[in-house]
Amino acid sequence: MLVLLNTYPLLVSEDMVFHSKVTTMQSNVSVMVYSLSGLDRLNEENVAAAMAVVEETGLSRILVTDAEGKVLYDTRETGSTVGKYVFFSEIVSALMGNDASSCVYRSGAFRSRASSPVLYQNRIIGAVYAYEYDTAQAALLEGLQVNLLKLSAVIGAVVLGLSLLLSMALTRKISRLLTAIRRVREGAYSHRARIGGHDEIAQIGQEFNSLTDRLQTTEDLRRRFVSDASHELKTPLAAIRLLTDSILQTDNIDPATTREFVADIGREAERLTRISEDLLRLTRLDSGVLDPATAVEVLPVLEQVMRMMSLVAQEKNVDLTYDAAEGCVVQATRDEIHQVIYNLVDNAVKYSAGGAVQVSLGTEGAWVALSVADNGPGIPEEDLSRIFERFYRVDKARSRAAGGTGLGLSIVSDTVRRRGGTVEAVNRPQGGAVFTARWPRMEGGAAL
Ligand code: ATP
Ligand code: MG
């Protein structure tokens, strides 16, 4: 742009000057030719007389020659060529009957030349030649050039300054982002990138911050999960340790007590097995590796769980009933459906001792819905949103006494969600809780 600014206007003005020079020179020459017209032949006297009446033109030099090219009139005092022959190319071309003109710019001056033949009755009797040496226009043009250069320098400096400022602002933001990335990579998950503005870098910063938010949440969950899991595993291990110590350190322990202690040890070991099984199941669900799904009819699985749970229900004095429709087919595995029904019914029976549990299976449009309702204590509203979290128990003491670890519902929720379904828990107005699991319904091997 700057190169263009420094050349284009100059070239255009130079061209304009050339043009106007050539025209004025030609008209000047015509005036002189006019004043010589009417002479039948030219000589020094009649030319001098005719030129005397020509007005001052401001030309640097005027020559008039006869038909042979001998100079009859020369405005230059020193080095006058009167009486000599000159053969400037313009004069030669005028003597051959042509007008000639030219203009060049050299060493700070415009040099223009023009010539015309002088005719008498269509006969060439001489030539007029004019020359102008102009520095005033050239000075104007040079002034323009200097001004353009100054302007370019100012524009260049401003552009340079602005780009420096801009790139500094940009690098500052990027380095802030880099620092934040490094801090978070080193484990400072609470660190956030503070980048102002609304440009792309600021947006990257915001995206990075929300990514870090998620990372922090995941990291918190992971820490809590590990600490909860080790706590849950520690409790039965401590009990086993205590029981074995008691057996070993008590002298003359009677066989009945030993049996009782060993049975307790067995129960704790069983609990450990169940917790590790649950943890393994959750890890598998987390890894996203699923067993291949097939179309599973839910009713037979429900009946199997009911047969198994009816004994437990009897023991707890719970009235366990179900109503179910056929043709509820979902895309999953039998084991998954079993897990879900078992965990929901197990909870309902466990937490509503002495009450009634009603299981129902049916279709709801494009869904297969399984709901388990009880008339137990229900779930406090503030805990409703959290009971699907891992190791979350409403009443820790009571549910641990009931043998719970708080993993059942998270297994249910993860299992159902992995197959595109949903799980919800609500309290019934008349007391008790209802858990409903929904899977996308299949018919003829395809989802509805
Ligand atoms: P686990 O199922 O792993 O043996 P758990 O039953 O304690 O242990 P979840 O099945 O995940 O764990 O249930 C979480 C908590 O939700 C329970 O501890 C209990 O407090 C509450 N809960 C679940 N089902 C019911 C229900 N039907 N009525 C009242 N509270 C319930
Ligand atoms: Mg449970």
Coordinates of N, CA, C and O in Angstrom, one line a residue, residues 60 152 188 448:
S60 N 12.3 29.1 -23.0 CA 13.8 29.2 -22.7 C 14.5 29.6 -24.0 O 15.5 30.3 -23.9
S152 N 3.8 8.5 4.4 CA 4.0 7.0 4.5 C 4.8 6.7 5.8 O 4.5 5.6 6.4
A188 N -3.4 -28.9 39.7 CA -4.1 -27.8 40.4 C -5.5 -27.6 39.7 O -5.7 -26.7 38.9
L448 N -39.2 -49.2 18.8 CA -40.4 -48.6 18.2 C -40.2 -47.1 18.0 O -39.4 -46.5 18.7

